[in-house]
Amino acid sequence: MNHMRDSNPAYHIPVLLSEAMDGLNIRESGVYVDCTFGGGGHSTEILAHLNADGRLFGFDQDADAKQNSLNDERFVFIPHNFRHLQRFLRLHGITAVDGILADLGVSSHQFDEPERGFSTRSEANLDMRMDKRQTLTAETILNTYGEQQLQEMFSMYGEVTNAKTLAKAIKSLRNKTPFRTVNGLKQAIADLVKGNPNRYFAQVFQALRIEVNDETGALRELLEQAPAVLKPGGRMVIISFHSLEDRMVKLFFRNGRFEEKEEQNPFGFSPSNTPFRTLTKKPITPSDTELSRNPRARSAKLRIAEKI
Ligand SMILES: C[S@@+](CC[C@H](N)C(=O)[O-])C[C@H]1O[C@@H](n2cnc3c(N)ncnc32)[C@H](O)[C@@H]1O
């Protein structure tokens, strides 16, 4: 059987591909979900491990990803946010799956398409929406968020060192000229740059992107649904690119919740209620060979858990 079409490496090169497949430990006739279909690199590989009875559902909220959809009767493309995982699986008559993969963040395609506004290197409107059906853009955030909201966003999602000063400056600058474009933003805040300008702008843009797409909110909802969706023994594999997300994944796998500490009960012990067995004590990171081929894999961290 070979119904498969190749994935699209010009769109995105899959990261930690064999490590993700090992983590999923694919059952030939199983049902799998790729939450972040993108160029279809991971999905193509999952299908290669499935027999004729296997099934794969690929989510992507970006309409552009549909062009990579795989011409294979075992595959279904779902053009929606993975935060609606359970709802869309039910629509397809699926109540439990053998494995879930999420390779978070943006694709190279999104980053490299100038008009999407994700890159600091190309002039474009300050958009940064993965899903163009939503209304919130980076422009709206910069022109309407309060100072405190801006500060938290830059600090939490961008680790911008002078987040408070930047937030204050944005609030006053926009009264004279509202923010509209990438270059407009860069020029307006040029005097506030700390350290290497490329790095600084990358941090500012990362913060905006994560906020526009509510990336941590979507991850939280995905993780919360996973225990109900996975069969016992089913695997969850998450590749993240931001320390905040990696921490959320680590804590949820370990504790079944996002907080660090278990509440102490009156008997002085703190039983863990996690529905998972963590299979990665430390996250798996790309090899030197992978990094030399694909520098964009640089901050990837992969964690694996098994549903108990
Ligand atoms: C890093 S790329 C995945 C690349 C893919 N694994 C491959 O091999 O080509 C992330 C993709 O997930 C999508 N995405 C990110 N967050 C999403 C979400 N919450 N719901 C649905 N799709 C999402 C993005 O639009 C992007 O296409």
Short mmCIF file of C-alpha atoms and ligand atoms in Angstrom, two decimals:
data_model
loop_
_atom_site.label_atom_id
_atom_site.label_comp_id
_atom_site.label_asym_id
_atom_site.label_seq_id
_atom_site.Cartn_x
_atom_site.Cartn_y
_atom_site.Cartn_z
CA MET A 1 0.00 0.00 0.00
CA ASN A 2 1.37 3.38 -0.87
CA HIS A 3 -1.21 6.11 -0.90
CA MET A 4 1.19 8.49 0.67
CA ARG A 5 2.23 11.81 -0.68
CA ASP A 6 5.50 13.19 0.53
CA SER A 7 5.49 15.83 3.22
CA ASN A 8 6.63 19.30 2.26
CA PRO A 9 10.13 20.09 3.59
CA ALA A 10 10.07 23.45 1.77
CA TYR A 11 7.21 24.34 4.10
CA HIS A 12 8.81 23.01 7.27
CA ILE A 13 11.56 20.54 8.22
CA PRO A 14 10.25 18.21 10.95
CA VAL A 15 12.16 18.43 14.23
CA LEU A 16 13.18 15.41 16.35
CA LEU A 17 11.40 13.14 13.87
CA SER A 18 12.75 9.73 14.88
CA GLU A 19 12.70 10.68 18.57
CA ALA A 20 9.01 11.61 18.25
CA MET A 21 8.22 8.28 16.53
CA ASP A 22 10.07 6.35 19.24
CA GLY A 23 8.11 8.31 21.83
CA LEU A 24 4.75 7.50 20.22
CA ASN A 25 5.66 3.80 20.10
CA ILE A 26 3.13 3.39 17.31
CA ARG A 27 0.64 0.51 17.30
CA GLU A 28 0.15 -0.49 13.67
CA SER A 29 -3.61 -0.36 13.72
CA GLY A 30 -3.89 2.50 16.19
CA VAL A 31 -5.57 5.89 16.06
CA TYR A 32 -3.24 8.88 16.25
CA VAL A 33 -3.49 12.65 16.40
CA ASP A 34 -0.95 15.10 15.05
CA CYS A 35 -2.07 18.34 16.71
CA THR A 36 0.26 20.52 14.61
CA PHE A 37 0.18 19.20 11.05
CA GLY A 38 2.18 22.03 9.38
CA GLY A 39 4.13 20.63 6.43
CA GLY A 40 3.05 17.11 7.36
CA GLY A 41 6.55 15.85 8.20
CA HIS A 42 5.59 14.06 11.40
CA SER A 43 2.25 12.94 9.98
CA THR A 44 3.87 11.31 6.95
CA GLU A 45 6.11 9.33 9.27
CA ILE A 46 3.23 8.30 11.53
CA LEU A 47 1.30 6.99 8.49
CA ALA A 48 4.38 5.02 7.43
CA HIS A 49 4.17 3.15 10.76
CA LEU A 50 0.44 2.37 10.47
CA ASN A 51 -1.22 -0.50 8.65
CA ALA A 52 -4.41 -0.26 6.58
CA ASP A 53 -6.56 -0.16 9.76
CA GLY A 54 -4.66 2.69 11.37
CA ARG A 55 -5.99 6.25 11.35
CA LEU A 56 -4.47 9.68 11.70
CA PHE A 57 -6.13 13.03 12.43
CA GLY A 58 -4.06 16.13 11.67
CA PHE A 59 -5.04 19.46 13.23
CA ASP A 60 -3.78 22.82 12.00
CA GLN A 61 -5.44 26.16 12.58
CA ASP A 62 -3.57 27.78 9.68
CA ALA A 63 -5.46 27.54 6.38
CA ASP A 64 -2.09 27.43 4.53
CA ALA A 65 -1.31 24.02 6.06
CA LYS A 66 -4.22 22.45 4.20
CA GLN A 67 -2.20 22.60 0.99
CA ASN A 68 0.04 19.88 2.47
CA SER A 69 -2.85 17.59 3.38
CA LEU A 70 -1.97 13.95 2.71
CA ASN A 71 -3.76 12.06 0.00
CA ASP A 72 -4.30 8.93 2.07
CA GLU A 73 -7.64 7.44 3.08
CA ARG A 74 -6.36 6.80 6.63
CA PHE A 75 -5.77 10.54 7.10
CA VAL A 76 -8.20 13.34 8.03
CA PHE A 77 -7.18 17.01 8.10
CA ILE A 78 -8.95 19.11 10.74
CA PRO A 79 -8.56 22.84 10.08
CA HIS A 80 -9.01 23.95 13.69
CA ASN A 81 -7.20 24.79 16.89
CA PHE A 82 -6.07 21.72 18.82
CA ARG A 83 -7.66 23.24 21.94
CA HIS A 84 -10.87 21.70 20.51
CA LEU A 85 -9.28 18.24 20.30
CA GLN A 86 -11.97 16.24 22.03
CA ARG A 87 -14.86 17.99 20.26
CA PHE A 88 -13.51 17.39 16.74
CA LEU A 89 -12.47 13.81 17.45
CA ARG A 90 -16.02 13.12 18.67
CA LEU A 91 -17.38 14.63 15.47
CA HIS A 92 -15.37 11.97 13.65
CA GLY A 93 -16.71 9.26 15.95
CA ILE A 94 -13.48 8.91 17.94
CA THR A 95 -13.57 8.76 21.73
CA ALA A 96 -10.11 7.37 22.51
CA VAL A 97 -6.75 7.41 20.74
CA ASP A 98 -3.41 5.59 20.99
CA GLY A 99 -1.19 8.62 20.69
CA ILE A 100 -1.08 12.40 20.52
CA LEU A 101 1.76 14.46 19.10
CA ALA A 102 2.16 18.24 19.34
CA ASP A 103 5.09 20.11 17.79
CA LEU A 104 4.36 23.57 19.11
CA GLY A 105 4.90 27.07 17.77
CA VAL A 106 5.07 28.37 14.22
CA SER A 107 6.23 26.61 11.06
CA SER A 108 9.11 27.86 8.89
CA HIS A 109 6.50 28.67 6.26
CA GLN A 110 4.64 31.01 8.59
CA PHE A 111 7.86 32.61 9.72
CA ASP A 112 9.22 33.02 6.21
CA GLU A 113 6.05 34.40 4.58
CA PRO A 114 6.73 38.14 4.90
CA GLU A 115 3.11 39.30 4.90
CA ARG A 116 2.24 37.18 7.96
CA GLY A 117 4.18 39.63 10.16
CA PHE A 118 5.98 36.96 12.25
CA SER A 119 9.49 37.89 11.17
CA THR A 120 11.49 40.89 12.35
CA ARG A 121 13.28 40.91 9.00
CA SER A 122 10.43 41.79 6.62
CA GLU A 123 8.18 44.79 6.47
CA ALA A 124 4.55 43.77 6.96
CA ASN A 125 1.47 44.65 8.94
CA LEU A 126 1.72 43.61 12.59
CA ASP A 127 -0.52 40.57 12.15
CA MET A 128 1.01 37.31 13.53
CA ARG A 129 -2.24 35.33 13.47
CA MET A 130 -1.83 31.63 12.73
CA ASP A 131 -5.60 31.45 12.28
CA LYS A 132 -6.89 34.30 10.14
CA ARG A 133 -10.44 33.66 11.34
CA GLN A 134 -9.59 35.25 14.66
CA THR A 135 -9.69 39.03 15.06
CA LEU A 136 -6.91 39.68 17.58
CA THR A 137 -3.65 40.74 15.90
CA ALA A 138 -0.30 42.04 17.18
CA GLU A 139 -1.42 45.50 16.06
CA THR A 140 -4.51 45.36 18.30
CA ILE A 141 -2.43 44.25 21.26
CA LEU A 142 0.14 47.03 20.86
CA ASN A 143 -2.53 49.70 20.43
CA THR A 144 -5.04 48.61 23.08
CA TYR A 145 -3.46 46.55 25.90
CA GLY A 146 -2.88 48.25 29.25
CA GLU A 147 0.64 48.85 30.51
CA GLN A 148 0.51 46.01 33.01
CA GLN A 149 -0.76 43.54 30.40
CA LEU A 150 1.99 44.56 27.98
CA GLN A 151 4.62 44.25 30.67
CA GLU A 152 3.51 40.76 31.68
CA MET A 153 3.40 39.65 28.06
CA PHE A 154 6.93 40.90 27.25
CA SER A 155 8.33 39.55 30.47
CA MET A 156 6.66 36.12 30.52
CA TYR A 157 6.61 35.23 26.85
CA GLY A 158 9.65 37.15 25.61
CA GLU A 159 11.86 37.29 28.70
CA VAL A 160 12.47 40.91 27.68
CA THR A 161 14.71 42.34 30.42
CA ASN A 162 13.27 45.87 30.37
CA ALA A 163 9.64 44.78 29.93
CA LYS A 164 8.33 47.49 32.26
CA THR A 165 10.11 50.33 30.44
CA LEU A 166 9.09 48.90 27.07
CA ALA A 167 5.43 48.62 28.11
CA LYS A 168 5.41 52.18 29.37
CA ALA A 169 7.04 53.48 26.18
CA ILE A 170 4.58 51.62 23.94
CA LYS A 171 1.63 53.06 25.81
CA SER A 172 2.89 56.61 25.33
CA LEU A 173 4.25 56.20 21.76
CA ARG A 174 0.95 54.88 20.41
CA ASN A 175 -0.88 58.06 21.43
CA LYS A 176 1.12 59.96 18.82
CA THR A 177 1.29 57.29 16.12
CA PRO A 178 -0.54 53.97 16.44
CA PHE A 179 1.56 50.88 15.68
CA ARG A 180 0.84 49.43 12.25
CA THR A 181 3.89 47.73 10.75
CA VAL A 182 6.96 45.68 11.68
CA ASN A 183 9.41 48.44 10.73
CA GLY A 184 7.28 51.07 12.40
CA LEU A 185 7.45 49.13 15.67
CA LYS A 186 11.19 48.50 15.37
CA GLN A 187 11.95 52.15 14.69
CA ALA A 188 9.67 53.40 17.46
CA ILE A 189 11.34 51.26 20.13
CA ALA A 190 14.90 51.41 18.75
CA ASP A 191 16.14 53.49 21.71
CA LEU A 192 14.94 50.88 24.19
CA VAL A 193 16.94 47.99 22.74
CA LYS A 194 19.06 46.18 25.32
CA GLY A 195 22.00 44.15 24.03
CA ASN A 196 21.95 42.66 20.54
CA PRO A 197 19.14 44.32 18.54
CA ASN A 198 18.28 41.17 16.55
CA ARG A 199 17.93 39.19 19.73
CA TYR A 200 15.95 41.95 21.44
CA PHE A 201 13.47 42.31 18.57
CA ALA A 202 13.18 38.51 18.32
CA GLN A 203 12.16 38.42 22.00
CA VAL A 204 9.61 41.23 21.55
CA PHE A 205 8.13 39.49 18.49
CA GLN A 206 8.03 36.11 20.20
CA ALA A 207 6.07 37.60 23.09
CA LEU A 208 3.56 39.18 20.70
CA ARG A 209 3.19 35.97 18.70
CA ILE A 210 2.53 33.83 21.78
CA GLU A 211 -0.06 36.35 23.01
CA VAL A 212 -1.82 36.79 19.64
CA ASN A 213 -2.27 33.04 19.29
CA ASP A 214 -2.86 32.35 22.99
CA GLU A 215 -0.31 29.59 22.65
CA THR A 216 -0.02 28.79 26.35
CA GLY A 217 -3.82 28.76 26.73
CA ALA A 218 -4.17 26.29 23.85
CA LEU A 219 -1.44 24.05 25.29
CA ARG A 220 -3.11 24.11 28.71
CA GLU A 221 -6.45 23.02 27.21
CA LEU A 222 -4.79 20.32 25.14
CA LEU A 223 -3.00 18.86 28.15
CA GLU A 224 -6.17 18.97 30.24
CA GLN A 225 -8.07 16.95 27.62
CA ALA A 226 -5.33 14.41 27.00
CA PRO A 227 -6.04 12.06 29.94
CA ALA A 228 -9.65 11.62 28.81
CA VAL A 229 -8.73 11.15 25.15
CA LEU A 230 -5.79 8.73 25.50
CA LYS A 231 -6.33 4.99 25.92
CA PRO A 232 -4.47 3.37 28.82
CA GLY A 233 -0.94 2.80 27.55
CA GLY A 234 -1.43 5.57 24.96
CA ARG A 235 1.41 8.02 24.46
CA MET A 236 1.64 11.78 24.44
CA VAL A 237 4.68 13.42 22.83
CA ILE A 238 5.17 17.18 23.03
CA ILE A 239 7.90 19.21 21.37
CA SER A 240 8.14 22.73 22.76
CA PHE A 241 10.39 25.68 22.00
CA HIS A 242 9.85 27.90 25.01
CA SER A 243 10.86 27.27 28.62
CA LEU A 244 7.40 28.26 29.85
CA GLU A 245 5.74 25.62 27.67
CA ASP A 246 8.29 22.96 28.54
CA ARG A 247 7.64 23.65 32.20
CA MET A 248 3.87 23.34 31.72
CA VAL A 249 4.34 19.99 29.99
CA LYS A 250 6.78 18.72 32.61
CA LEU A 251 4.52 19.70 35.52
CA PHE A 252 1.34 18.38 33.94
CA PHE A 253 2.94 15.04 33.11
CA ARG A 254 4.41 14.79 36.59
CA ASN A 255 1.55 16.11 38.74
CA GLY A 256 -1.56 16.07 36.56
CA ARG A 257 -1.75 19.82 37.15
CA PHE A 258 0.20 22.96 36.33
CA GLU A 259 1.26 24.01 39.81
CA GLU A 260 4.67 23.05 41.12
CA LYS A 261 3.75 21.61 44.51
CA GLU A 262 1.17 19.09 45.54
CA GLU A 263 -0.97 20.39 48.38
CA GLN A 264 -0.05 18.65 51.58
CA ASN A 265 -2.90 16.64 53.03
CA PRO A 266 -3.42 16.49 56.83
CA PHE A 267 -1.42 13.25 57.03
CA GLY A 268 1.70 14.98 55.77
CA PHE A 269 2.14 13.17 52.48
CA SER A 270 1.29 14.40 49.02
CA PRO A 271 0.05 11.66 46.73
CA SER A 272 0.44 12.43 43.06
CA ASN A 273 -2.76 12.26 41.06
CA THR A 274 -1.08 12.26 37.71
CA PRO A 275 -2.82 10.19 35.05
CA PHE A 276 0.58 9.83 33.32
CA ARG A 277 3.80 7.95 33.68
CA THR A 278 6.59 10.27 32.53
CA LEU A 279 9.04 8.51 30.23
CA THR A 280 11.49 11.42 29.95
CA LYS A 281 13.16 12.52 33.18
CA LYS A 282 15.03 15.14 31.19
CA PRO A 283 13.70 16.49 27.89
CA ILE A 284 15.13 15.03 24.68
CA THR A 285 16.96 17.64 22.57
CA PRO A 286 18.19 17.55 18.95
CA SER A 287 21.51 15.88 18.15
CA ASP A 288 24.44 17.89 16.77
CA THR A 289 23.81 16.29 13.38
CA GLU A 290 20.21 17.50 13.37
CA LEU A 291 21.26 20.97 14.52
CA SER A 292 23.83 21.28 11.75
CA ARG A 293 21.16 20.35 9.19
CA ASN A 294 18.40 22.42 10.77
CA PRO A 295 19.48 25.24 13.09
CA ARG A 296 15.81 26.09 13.71
CA ALA A 297 15.58 22.93 15.81
CA ARG A 298 17.87 24.67 18.31
CA SER A 299 15.60 25.19 21.31
CA ALA A 300 13.40 22.10 20.81
CA LYS A 301 12.62 19.97 23.86
CA LEU A 302 10.67 16.75 23.60
CA ARG A 303 8.85 15.08 26.47
CA ILE A 304 6.97 11.78 26.48
CA ALA A 305 4.29 10.46 28.81
CA GLU A 306 2.20 7.31 28.87
CA LYS A 307 -1.41 7.29 30.04
CA ILE A 308 -1.73 5.00 33.04
C1 LIG B 1 6.16 23.73 14.27
S1 LIG B 1 4.87 23.63 13.11
C2 LIG B 1 4.61 21.89 12.95
C3 LIG B 1 5.36 21.27 11.83
C4 LIG B 1 5.04 19.83 11.56
N1 LIG B 1 5.28 18.98 12.69
C5 LIG B 1 5.81 19.33 10.36
O1 LIG B 1 6.52 18.33 10.50
O2 LIG B 1 5.73 19.95 9.30
C6 LIG B 1 3.47 24.08 14.01
C7 LIG B 1 2.17 24.06 13.23
O3 LIG B 1 1.11 23.94 14.14
C8 LIG B 1 0.13 24.89 13.91
N2 LIG B 1 -0.40 25.25 15.23
C9 LIG B 1 0.24 25.87 16.24
N3 LIG B 1 -0.56 25.99 17.29
C10 LIG B 1 -1.75 25.42 16.95
C11 LIG B 1 -2.98 25.23 17.62
N4 LIG B 1 -3.17 25.67 18.86
N5 LIG B 1 -3.96 24.58 16.96
C12 LIG B 1 -3.79 24.13 15.69
N6 LIG B 1 -2.65 24.30 15.01
C13 LIG B 1 -1.64 24.94 15.63
C14 LIG B 1 0.80 26.02 13.19
O4 LIG B 1 -0.12 26.68 12.35
C15 LIG B 1 1.91 25.32 12.42
O5 LIG B 1 1.51 24.99 11.12
#
